[in-house]
Amino acid sequence: MSGNAETNVRIAPSALDALTRVMARRGTSRDATIRELLTEHVAAQEQGQPEDRITHVSTVLRYPRPPRWRGDPRHDVPLRVRAPASLLQRARAVSLQLPGQHPRAHRDYQGRLLTDAVTTAIAQAEPFTDTFLTDLLPLVRHGAALGLWRLVVAATSTAPEKALLEKAEAVRAGYRRTDILLKPDEQHLLRVAEVLDQDEAWHAAKRFRIATAAARRFLTGPRAEAAEQALYEQGEAWSLFNGEPAG
């Protein structure tokens, strides 16, 4: 097929098992099944607003984690993806990218856009779980995923980062009800705070461990959907580390 591209992603073994079940049910080859699932997934994602798109919780928690040191065992499995290049590009465009992740970056900061698309597409067709994923809400909206990540960032920010963000909030509060122009140094402060809050974040393993602990606390059990909604809204019910979400 002209225009096809071939690449590899690494997914959880349980996701690969689920893909095998979908193949058996549809009676299609692995390549054809992946193309069909991605086509369905991308079409649905493109219909929604960015914050309403769906991601698999494993992407949010960067599971399976890559080996920390060369020679360490891997806990994911490779999967070849052969599909039209345009479809792969569209799949990446509608996938989850956390603040600080980039296509070309240090391993901890690499976005897993196509992995997210493939994993989420499989999960929507055939739910799967394993010892790590057990009881976790499997599919969450991008808005909720970003809400969880920002909670983790807020809980683990360094003292200088916290001080800068507090100063920025004080500046915003001082000018919220006036039409006075900000001073140049205040404008700079707010730009830096916005970058810290929206665009960049430290991605060391510690933050993903904390994200996992938070997900296990809030995205499991009968209140998981209410917590997902609170994370999505990021309003008053967003203070999940200090109490239970409303609802």
Coordinates of N, CA and C in Angstrom, one line a residue:
M1 N 0.9 -1.2 0.0 CA 0.0 0.0 0.0 C 0.9 1.2 0.0
S2 N 0.7 2.1 -1.0 CA 1.5 3.3 -1.1 C 1.3 4.2 0.1
G3 N 2.3 4.9 0.5 CA 2.2 5.8 1.6 C 2.3 5.2 3.0
N4 N 2.5 3.8 3.0 CA 2.6 3.2 4.3 C 3.9 3.5 5.0
A5 N 3.9 3.5 6.3 CA 5.1 3.6 7.1 C 5.1 2.5 8.1
E6 N 6.3 2.2 8.6 CA 6.5 1.1 9.6 C 7.3 1.6 10.7
T7 N 6.8 1.4 11.9 CA 7.6 1.8 13.1 C 7.3 0.8 14.2
N8 N 7.8 1.0 15.4 CA 7.6 0.1 16.5 C 7.2 0.9 17.7
V9 N 6.4 0.3 18.5 CA 6.1 0.9 19.8 C 6.3 -0.2 20.8
R10 N 6.4 0.1 22.1 CA 6.5 -0.9 23.2 C 5.3 -0.7 24.1
I11 N 4.6 -1.8 24.3 CA 3.4 -1.8 25.1 C 3.4 -2.9 26.2
A12 N 2.5 -2.8 27.1 CA 2.4 -3.8 28.1 C 2.0 -5.2 27.5
P13 N 2.6 -6.3 28.1 CA 2.2 -7.6 27.6 C 0.7 -7.9 27.6
S14 N 0.0 -7.3 28.6 CA -1.4 -7.5 28.7 C -2.2 -6.8 27.6
A15 N -1.6 -5.7 27.1 CA -2.2 -5.0 25.9 C -2.0 -5.9 24.6
L16 N -0.8 -6.5 24.5 CA -0.6 -7.4 23.4 C -1.5 -8.6 23.4
D17 N -1.8 -9.1 24.6 CA -2.7 -10.2 24.7 C -4.1 -9.8 24.3
A18 N -4.5 -8.6 24.7 CA -5.8 -8.1 24.3 C -5.9 -7.9 22.8
L19 N -4.8 -7.4 22.1 CA -4.8 -7.3 20.7 C -5.0 -8.6 20.0
T20 N -4.4 -9.7 20.6 CA -4.5 -11.0 20.0 C -6.0 -11.5 20.1
R21 N -6.7 -11.1 21.1 CA -8.1 -11.5 21.2 C -8.9 -10.8 20.2
V22 N -8.6 -9.5 20.0 CA -9.3 -8.7 18.9 C -9.1 -9.4 17.6
M23 N -7.8 -9.7 17.3 CA -7.5 -10.4 16.0 C -8.3 -11.6 15.8
A24 N -8.4 -12.5 16.9 CA -9.2 -13.7 16.7 C -10.7 -13.4 16.5
R25 N -11.2 -12.4 17.2 CA -12.6 -12.1 17.0 C -12.9 -11.5 15.7
R26 N -12.0 -10.7 15.1 CA -12.3 -10.1 13.8 C -11.8 -11.0 12.7
G27 N -10.9 -11.9 12.9 CA -10.4 -12.7 11.9 C -9.4 -12.0 10.9
T28 N -8.7 -11.0 11.5 CA -7.8 -10.2 10.7 C -6.3 -10.4 11.2
S29 N -5.4 -10.1 10.3 CA -4.0 -10.1 10.7 C -3.7 -9.1 11.7
R30 N -2.5 -9.2 12.3 CA -2.1 -8.2 13.3 C -2.0 -6.8 12.7
D31 N -1.3 -6.7 11.6 CA -1.1 -5.4 10.9 C -2.5 -4.8 10.6
A32 N -3.4 -5.6 10.0 CA -4.7 -5.1 9.6 C -5.5 -4.7 10.8
T33 N -5.4 -5.5 11.9 CA -6.2 -5.1 13.1 C -5.7 -3.8 13.7
I34 N -4.4 -3.6 13.8 CA -3.9 -2.4 14.3 C -4.3 -1.2 13.5
R35 N -4.3 -1.4 12.2 CA -4.7 -0.3 11.3 C -6.2 0.0 11.5
E36 N -7.0 -1.0 11.7 CA -8.5 -0.8 11.9 C -8.7 -0.1 13.2
L37 N -8.0 -0.6 14.3 CA -8.2 0.0 15.6 C -7.8 1.5 15.6
L38 N -6.6 1.7 15.0 CA -6.1 3.1 15.0 C -7.1 4.0 14.2
T39 N -7.6 3.5 13.1 CA -8.5 4.3 12.3 C -9.7 4.7 13.1
E40 N -10.3 3.7 13.8 CA -11.5 4.0 14.6 C -11.2 4.9 15.7
H41 N -10.0 4.7 16.4 CA -9.7 5.5 17.5 C -9.4 7.0 17.1
V42 N -8.7 7.2 16.0 CA -8.3 8.5 15.6 C -9.6 9.3 15.2
A43 N -10.5 8.6 14.4 CA -11.7 9.2 14.0 C -12.6 9.7 15.2
A44 N -12.6 8.9 16.2 CA -13.4 9.3 17.4 C -12.7 10.5 18.2
Q45 N -11.3 10.4 18.3 CA -10.6 11.4 19.0 C -10.7 12.8 18.3
E46 N -10.7 12.8 17.0 CA -10.8 14.0 16.2 C -12.1 14.7 16.4
Q47 N -13.1 14.0 16.8 CA -14.5 14.6 16.9 C -14.6 15.4 18.2
G48 N -13.7 15.1 19.2 CA -13.9 15.8 20.5 C -12.9 16.9 20.7
Q49 N -13.2 17.7 21.7 CA -12.2 18.8 22.1 C -11.0 18.1 22.7
P50 N -9.9 18.8 22.7 CA -8.6 18.2 23.2 C -8.7 17.7 24.6
E51 N -9.4 18.4 25.5 CA -9.5 18.0 26.9 C -10.4 16.8 27.1
D52 N -11.3 16.5 26.0 CA -12.2 15.4 26.1 C -11.7 14.1 25.4
R53 N -10.6 14.2 24.8 CA -10.0 13.0 24.2 C -9.6 12.0 25.3
I54 N -9.5 10.7 24.9 CA -9.3 9.6 25.8 C -7.9 9.1 25.8
T55 N -7.4 8.8 26.9 CA -6.0 8.2 27.0 C -6.1 7.0 28.0
H56 N -5.2 6.1 27.9 CA -5.1 5.0 28.8 C -4.3 5.4 30.0
V57 N -4.7 4.9 31.1 CA -4.0 5.3 32.4 C -2.5 4.9 32.4
S58 N -2.2 3.9 31.6 CA -0.8 3.5 31.6 C 0.1 4.6 31.0
T59 N -0.5 5.3 30.0 CA 0.3 6.4 29.4 C 0.5 7.5 30.5
V60 N -0.5 7.8 31.3 CA -0.3 8.9 32.3 C 0.7 8.5 33.3
L61 N 0.8 7.2 33.6 CA 1.7 6.7 34.6 C 3.1 6.2 34.1
R62 N 3.2 6.3 32.7 CA 4.4 5.9 32.0 C 4.7 4.4 32.4
Y63 N 3.7 3.6 32.2 CA 3.8 2.1 32.5 C 3.7 1.4 31.1
P64 N 4.5 0.3 31.0 CA 5.6 -0.1 31.8 C 6.8 0.9 31.7
R65 N 7.4 1.1 32.9 CA 8.5 2.0 32.9 C 9.7 1.5 32.1
P66 N 10.4 2.3 31.4 CA 11.6 1.8 30.7 C 12.7 1.5 31.7
P67 N 13.6 0.6 31.3 CA 14.7 0.2 32.3 C 15.5 1.4 32.6
R68 N 15.9 1.5 33.9 CA 16.6 2.7 34.4 C 18.1 2.6 33.9
W69 N 18.7 1.4 33.9 CA 20.1 1.3 33.5 C 20.2 0.3 32.4
R70 N 21.2 0.5 31.6 CA 21.5 -0.4 30.5 C 21.7 -1.8 31.0
G71 N 21.0 -2.8 30.4 CA 21.1 -4.2 30.9 C 20.0 -4.6 31.8
D72 N 19.3 -3.6 32.4 CA 18.1 -4.0 33.2 C 17.0 -4.6 32.4
P73 N 16.3 -5.6 32.9 CA 15.2 -6.2 32.2 C 14.1 -5.3 31.8
R74 N 13.5 -5.5 30.6 CA 12.4 -4.7 30.2 C 11.1 -5.4 30.6
H75 N 10.0 -4.7 30.8 CA 8.8 -5.2 31.2 C 7.7 -4.9 30.2
D76 N 8.1 -4.3 29.0 CA 7.2 -4.1 27.9 C 7.6 -5.0 26.8
V77 N 6.8 -5.0 25.7 CA 7.1 -5.9 24.6 C 7.0 -5.0 23.3
P78 N 7.8 -5.3 22.3 CA 7.7 -4.5 21.0 C 6.5 -4.9 20.2
L79 N 6.0 -3.9 19.5 CA 4.9 -4.2 18.6 C 5.1 -3.4 17.3
R80 N 5.2 -4.1 16.2 CA 5.4 -3.4 14.9 C 4.0 -2.8 14.4
V81 N 4.1 -1.6 14.0 CA 2.9 -0.9 13.5 C 3.2 -0.5 12.0
R82 N 2.4 -1.0 11.1 CA 2.4 -0.7 9.7 C 1.1 -0.1 9.3
A83 N 1.1 1.2 8.9 CA -0.1 1.9 8.6 C 0.3 3.1 7.7
P84 N -0.7 3.7 7.0 CA -0.4 4.9 6.3 C 0.2 6.0 7.1
A85 N 1.2 6.6 6.6 CA 1.9 7.6 7.3 C 1.0 8.7 7.8
S86 N 0.0 9.1 7.0 CA -1.0 10.1 7.4 C -1.8 9.7 8.6
L87 N -2.1 8.4 8.7 CA -2.8 7.9 9.9 C -2.0 8.0 11.1
L88 N -0.7 7.6 11.0 CA 0.2 7.7 12.2 C 0.4 9.1 12.6
Q89 N 0.5 10.0 11.7 CA 0.6 11.4 12.0 C -0.6 11.9 12.8
R90 N -1.8 11.5 12.3 CA -3.0 12.0 12.9 C -3.2 11.3 14.3
A91 N -2.7 10.1 14.5 CA -2.8 9.4 15.8 C -1.9 10.1 16.8
R92 N -0.7 10.5 16.4 CA 0.1 11.3 17.3 C -0.5 12.6 17.7
A93 N -1.2 13.2 16.7 CA -1.7 14.6 17.0 C -2.8 14.6 18.0
V94 N -3.5 13.4 18.2 CA -4.6 13.4 19.1 C -4.3 12.6 20.4
S95 N -3.0 12.4 20.6 CA -2.6 11.6 21.8 C -2.2 12.5 22.9
L96 N -2.1 11.9 24.1 CA -1.7 12.7 25.3 C -0.2 13.0 25.3
Q97 N 0.0 14.3 25.6 CA 1.4 14.8 25.8 C 1.4 15.6 27.1
L98 N 2.1 15.1 28.1 CA 2.2 15.8 29.4 C 3.1 17.0 29.3
P99 N 2.9 18.0 30.2 CA 3.8 19.2 30.2 C 5.2 18.7 30.3
G100 N 6.1 19.2 29.5 CA 7.5 18.9 29.6 C 7.9 17.8 28.6
Q101 N 7.0 17.1 28.1 CA 7.3 16.0 27.1 C 7.5 16.6 25.7
H102 N 8.5 16.0 25.0 CA 8.8 16.5 23.6 C 9.1 15.3 22.8
P103 N 8.9 15.4 21.5 CA 9.2 14.2 20.6 C 10.7 13.8 20.7
R104 N 11.6 14.7 20.7 CA 13.0 14.4 20.8 C 13.6 15.0 22.1
A105 N 13.8 14.1 23.1 CA 14.3 14.6 24.4 C 14.9 13.5 25.1
H106 N 15.5 13.8 26.3 CA 16.0 12.7 27.2 C 14.9 11.7 27.4
R107 N 15.3 10.5 27.6 CA 14.3 9.4 27.8 C 13.1 9.7 28.7
D108 N 13.4 10.3 29.8 CA 12.3 10.6 30.8 C 11.4 11.6 30.3
Y109 N 11.8 12.4 29.3 CA 10.9 13.5 28.8 C 10.3 13.2 27.4
Q110 N 10.5 12.0 26.9 CA 10.0 11.7 25.6 C 8.5 11.4 25.7
G111 N 7.8 12.1 24.8 CA 6.3 11.7 24.7 C 6.2 10.4 24.0
R112 N 5.1 9.7 24.4 CA 4.8 8.3 23.9 C 3.5 8.4 23.1
L113 N 3.5 9.3 22.1 CA 2.3 9.6 21.4 C 1.7 8.4 20.7
L114 N 2.5 7.7 19.9 CA 1.9 6.6 19.2 C 1.7 5.4 20.1
T115 N 2.5 5.2 21.1 CA 2.2 4.2 22.1 C 0.9 4.4 22.8
D116 N 0.6 5.7 23.1 CA -0.6 6.1 23.7 C -1.8 5.7 22.8
A117 N -1.7 6.1 21.5 CA -2.7 5.9 20.5 C -3.0 4.4 20.4
V118 N -2.0 3.6 20.2 CA -2.2 2.1 20.0 C -2.8 1.5 21.3
T119 N -2.2 1.8 22.5 CA -2.7 1.2 23.7 C -4.1 1.6 24.0
T120 N -4.5 2.9 23.8 CA -5.8 3.3 24.0 C -6.8 2.7 23.0
A121 N -6.4 2.6 21.8 CA -7.2 2.0 20.8 C -7.5 0.5 21.1
I122 N -6.5 -0.2 21.5 CA -6.7 -1.6 21.9 C -7.6 -1.7 23.1
A123 N -7.4 -0.9 24.1 CA -8.2 -0.9 25.4 C -9.7 -0.6 25.1
Q124 N -10.0 0.3 24.1 CA -11.4 0.6 23.8 C -12.1 -0.6 23.1
A125 N -11.3 -1.4 22.4 CA -11.9 -2.5 21.7 C -11.9 -3.8 22.6
E126 N -10.9 -3.9 23.5 CA -10.8 -5.1 24.3 C -10.1 -4.7 25.6
P127 N -10.8 -4.4 26.7 CA -10.2 -4.0 28.0 C -9.2 -5.1 28.4
F128 N -8.2 -4.6 29.1 CA -7.1 -5.5 29.6 C -6.6 -5.0 31.0
T129 N -6.0 -5.9 31.7 CA -5.5 -5.5 33.0 C -4.3 -6.4 33.3
D130 N -3.6 -6.1 34.4 CA -2.5 -6.9 34.9 C -2.3 -6.5 36.4
T131 N -1.3 -7.0 37.0 CA -1.1 -6.8 38.4 C -0.9 -5.3 38.7
F132 N -0.3 -4.5 37.8 CA -0.1 -3.1 38.0 C -1.4 -2.3 37.8
L133 N -2.1 -2.7 36.7 CA -3.3 -1.9 36.3 C -4.6 -2.3 37.1
T134 N -4.6 -3.4 37.8 CA -5.8 -3.9 38.5 C -6.5 -2.8 39.3
D135 N -7.7 -2.7 39.0 CA -8.6 -1.7 39.8 C -8.5 -0.3 39.3
L136 N -7.5 0.1 38.6 CA -7.3 1.5 38.1 C -8.4 1.7 37.0
L137 N -9.0 2.9 37.1 CA -9.8 3.4 36.0 C -9.0 3.3 34.7
P138 N -9.3 2.5 33.7 CA -8.4 2.3 32.6 C -8.4 3.5 31.6
L139 N -9.5 4.1 31.3 CA -9.6 5.2 30.3 C -10.0 6.5 31.0
V140 N -9.2 7.5 30.8 CA -9.5 8.8 31.4 C -9.4 9.9 30.3
R141 N -10.0 11.0 30.5 CA -9.9 12.1 29.6 C -8.6 12.9 29.7
H142 N -8.2 13.5 28.6 CA -6.9 14.2 28.7 C -7.0 15.3 29.8
G143 N -8.1 15.9 29.9 CA -8.2 17.0 30.9 C -8.0 16.4 32.3
A144 N -8.5 15.2 32.6 CA -8.2 14.6 33.9 C -6.8 14.1 34.1
A145 N -6.2 13.6 33.0 CA -4.8 13.2 33.1 C -3.9 14.4 33.4
L146 N -4.2 15.5 32.7 CA -3.4 16.7 33.0 C -3.6 17.2 34.4
G147 N -4.9 17.1 34.9 CA -5.2 17.5 36.3 C -4.4 16.7 37.3
L148 N -4.3 15.4 37.1 CA -3.5 14.5 37.9 C -2.1 14.9 37.9
W149 N -1.5 15.1 36.7 CA -0.1 15.5 36.6 C 0.2 16.8 37.3
R150 N -0.7 17.7 37.2 CA -0.5 19.0 37.8 C -0.5 18.9 39.3
L151 N -1.4 18.0 39.8 CA -1.4 17.8 41.3 C 0.0 17.3 41.7
V152 N 0.5 16.3 41.0 CA 1.8 15.7 41.3 C 2.9 16.8 41.3
V153 N 2.9 17.6 40.2 CA 3.9 18.7 40.1 C 3.8 19.6 41.3
A154 N 2.6 20.0 41.7 CA 2.4 20.9 42.8 C 2.9 20.3 44.1
A155 N 2.7 19.0 44.2 CA 3.1 18.3 45.5 C 4.6 18.1 45.6
T156 N 5.3 18.2 44.4 CA 6.7 17.9 44.4 C 7.6 19.0 43.9
S157 N 7.0 20.2 43.8 CA 7.8 21.4 43.3 C 8.9 21.7 44.3
T158 N 10.0 22.2 43.8 CA 11.0 22.7 44.7 C 10.7 24.0 45.4
A159 N 11.4 24.3 46.5 CA 11.1 25.5 47.2 C 11.1 26.8 46.3
P160 N 12.2 26.9 45.4 CA 12.2 28.1 44.5 C 11.0 28.1 43.6
E161 N 10.6 26.9 43.0 CA 9.4 26.9 42.1 C 8.2 27.3 42.9
K162 N 8.0 26.8 44.1 CA 6.8 27.2 44.9 C 6.8 28.7 45.2
A163 N 8.0 29.2 45.5 CA 8.0 30.7 45.8 C 7.7 31.5 44.6
L164 N 8.2 31.1 43.4 CA 7.9 31.8 42.2 C 6.4 31.8 41.9
L165 N 5.8 30.6 42.0 CA 4.4 30.4 41.7 C 3.5 31.2 42.7
E166 N 3.9 31.3 44.0 CA 3.2 32.1 45.0 C 3.3 33.6 44.6
K167 N 4.4 34.0 44.2 CA 4.6 35.4 43.9 C 3.7 35.7 42.6
A168 N 3.7 34.8 41.7 CA 2.9 35.0 40.5 C 1.4 35.1 40.9
E169 N 0.9 34.3 41.8 CA -0.5 34.3 42.2 C -0.8 35.6 42.9
A170 N 0.2 36.1 43.7 CA 0.0 37.4 44.4 C -0.2 38.5 43.4
V171 N 0.7 38.5 42.3 CA 0.6 39.5 41.2 C -0.8 39.4 40.6
R172 N -1.2 38.2 40.2 CA -2.5 38.1 39.6 C -3.6 38.6 40.5
A173 N -3.6 38.3 41.8 CA -4.6 38.7 42.7 C -4.6 40.3 42.8
G174 N -3.5 40.9 42.8 CA -3.4 42.3 42.9 C -3.9 43.1 41.8
Y175 N -3.9 42.5 40.6 CA -4.3 43.2 39.3 C -5.6 42.6 38.8
R176 N -6.2 41.7 39.5 CA -7.4 41.0 39.0 C -8.6 42.0 38.8
R177 N -8.7 42.9 39.7 CA -9.8 43.8 39.7 C -9.5 45.3 39.2
T178 N -8.4 45.4 38.6 CA -8.0 46.7 38.1 C -7.6 46.7 36.6
D179 N -7.4 47.8 36.0 CA -7.0 47.9 34.6 C -5.6 48.4 34.6
I180 N -4.8 48.4 35.7 CA -3.5 48.9 35.7 C -2.6 47.9 34.9
L181 N -1.7 48.4 34.1 CA -0.8 47.5 33.3 C 0.3 46.9 34.2
L182 N 0.7 45.7 33.9 CA 1.7 45.1 34.7 C 3.1 45.7 34.4
K183 N 3.9 45.7 35.4 CA 5.3 46.1 35.2 C 6.1 45.1 34.4
P184 N 7.1 45.4 33.7 CA 7.9 44.5 32.9 C 8.4 43.3 33.8
D185 N 8.9 43.5 35.0 CA 9.3 42.4 35.8 C 8.2 41.5 36.2
E186 N 7.0 42.0 36.4 CA 5.8 41.2 36.7 C 5.3 40.4 35.5
Q187 N 5.4 41.0 34.4 CA 5.1 40.3 33.2 C 6.0 39.1 33.0
H188 N 7.3 39.3 33.2 CA 8.2 38.2 33.1 C 7.9 37.1 34.1
L189 N 7.6 37.5 35.3 CA 7.3 36.6 36.4 C 6.1 35.7 36.0
L190 N 5.1 36.3 35.4 CA 3.9 35.6 35.0 C 4.2 34.6 33.9
R191 N 5.1 35.1 33.0 CA 5.4 34.2 31.8 C 6.2 32.9 32.3
V192 N 7.1 33.2 33.3 CA 7.9 32.0 33.8 C 6.9 31.1 34.6
A193 N 6.0 31.7 35.4 CA 5.0 30.8 36.1 C 4.2 30.0 35.2
E194 N 3.8 30.6 34.0 CA 2.9 29.9 33.1 C 3.7 28.8 32.5
V195 N 5.0 29.0 32.2 CA 5.8 27.9 31.6 C 5.9 26.7 32.6
L196 N 6.1 27.1 33.9 CA 6.2 26.0 34.9 C 4.9 25.3 35.1
D197 N 3.8 26.0 35.0 CA 2.5 25.4 35.3 C 1.9 24.7 34.1
Q198 N 2.2 25.2 32.9 CA 1.5 24.6 31.7 C 2.4 23.8 30.8
D199 N 3.7 24.2 30.6 CA 4.5 23.7 29.5 C 5.6 22.8 29.9
E200 N 6.2 23.0 31.0 CA 7.4 22.2 31.4 C 7.2 21.6 32.8
A201 N 7.8 20.5 33.0 CA 7.7 19.9 34.3 C 8.9 18.8 34.4
W202 N 9.3 18.6 35.6 CA 10.3 17.6 35.9 C 9.7 16.2 35.8
H203 N 10.4 15.3 35.0 CA 9.8 14.0 34.7 C 10.7 12.9 35.3
A204 N 11.4 13.1 36.4 CA 12.1 12.0 37.0 C 11.2 10.9 37.5
A205 N 11.7 9.7 37.8 CA 10.9 8.6 38.2 C 10.1 8.9 39.4
K206 N 10.6 9.8 40.3 CA 9.9 10.0 41.6 C 8.5 10.6 41.3
R207 N 8.4 11.4 40.3 CA 7.1 12.0 40.0 C 6.1 10.9 39.5
F208 N 6.6 10.0 38.7 CA 5.7 9.0 38.2 C 5.3 8.0 39.4
R209 N 6.2 7.8 40.3 CA 5.8 7.0 41.5 C 4.7 7.7 42.3
I210 N 4.8 9.0 42.4 CA 3.8 9.7 43.2 C 2.5 9.8 42.4
A211 N 2.6 9.9 41.0 CA 1.4 9.9 40.2 C 0.7 8.5 40.3
T212 N 1.5 7.4 40.4 CA 0.9 6.1 40.6 C 0.2 6.0 41.9
A213 N 0.8 6.5 43.0 CA 0.2 6.5 44.3 C -1.1 7.3 44.3
A214 N -1.1 8.5 43.6 CA -2.3 9.3 43.6 C -3.4 8.6 42.8
A215 N -3.0 8.0 41.7 CA -4.0 7.3 40.8 C -4.6 6.1 41.6
R216 N -3.8 5.4 42.4 CA -4.4 4.3 43.2 C -5.3 4.8 44.3
R217 N -5.0 6.0 44.8 CA -5.9 6.5 45.8 C -7.2 7.1 45.2
F218 N -7.2 7.7 44.1 CA -8.3 8.4 43.6 C -9.0 7.8 42.4
L219 N -8.3 7.0 41.6 CA -8.9 6.4 40.4 C -9.2 4.9 40.5
T220 N -9.5 4.5 41.7 CA -9.9 3.1 42.0 C -11.2 3.2 42.9
G221 N -11.9 2.1 42.8 CA -13.1 2.0 43.7 C -14.3 2.7 43.2
P222 N -15.4 2.8 44.0 CA -16.6 3.3 43.5 C -16.6 4.8 43.2
R223 N -15.6 5.5 43.8 CA -15.6 7.0 43.6 C -14.6 7.4 42.5
A224 N -14.1 6.4 41.7 CA -13.1 6.7 40.7 C -13.6 7.7 39.6
E225 N -14.9 7.5 39.2 CA -15.4 8.4 38.1 C -15.6 9.8 38.7
A226 N -16.0 9.9 39.9 CA -16.2 11.2 40.5 C -14.8 11.9 40.7
A227 N -13.8 11.2 41.0 CA -12.5 11.7 41.1 C -11.9 12.2 39.8
E228 N -12.2 11.4 38.7 CA -11.8 11.7 37.4 C -12.5 13.0 37.0
Q229 N -13.7 13.2 37.3 CA -14.4 14.4 37.0 C -13.8 15.6 37.7
A230 N -13.4 15.4 39.0 CA -12.8 16.5 39.7 C -11.5 16.9 39.1
L231 N -10.7 15.9 38.7 CA -9.4 16.2 38.1 C -9.6 16.9 36.8
Y232 N -10.6 16.5 36.1 CA -11.0 17.1 34.8 C -11.3 18.6 35.0
E233 N -12.2 18.9 36.0 CA -12.6 20.2 36.2 C -11.6 21.1 36.8
Q234 N -10.7 20.6 37.6 CA -9.6 21.3 38.3 C -10.2 22.6 39.0
G235 N -11.3 22.4 39.6 CA -12.0 23.5 40.3 C -11.8 23.3 41.8
E236 N -12.8 23.7 42.6 CA -12.7 23.6 44.0 C -12.5 22.2 44.5
A237 N -13.0 21.2 43.8 CA -12.9 19.8 44.2 C -11.6 19.2 43.8
W238 N -10.7 20.1 43.3 CA -9.4 19.6 42.8 C -8.4 19.3 43.9
S239 N -8.6 19.8 45.1 CA -7.7 19.6 46.2 C -7.7 18.2 46.8
L240 N -7.4 17.2 45.9 CA -7.5 15.8 46.3 C -6.5 15.4 47.3
F241 N -5.4 16.0 47.3 CA -4.3 15.5 48.3 C -4.7 15.9 49.7
N242 N -5.7 16.8 49.9 CA -6.0 17.3 51.2 C -7.4 16.8 51.7
G243 N -8.1 16.0 50.8 CA -9.4 15.5 51.2 C -10.0 14.8 50.1
E244 N -11.2 14.3 50.3 CA -11.9 13.5 49.3 C -12.6 14.5 48.3
P245 N -12.7 14.1 47.0 CA -13.3 15.0 46.0 C -14.8 15.1 46.3
A246 N -15.4 16.2 45.9 CA -16.8 16.4 46.0 C -17.5 15.4 45.0
G247 N -18.7 15.1 45.3 CA -19.5 14.3 44.4 C -19.7 12.9 44.9

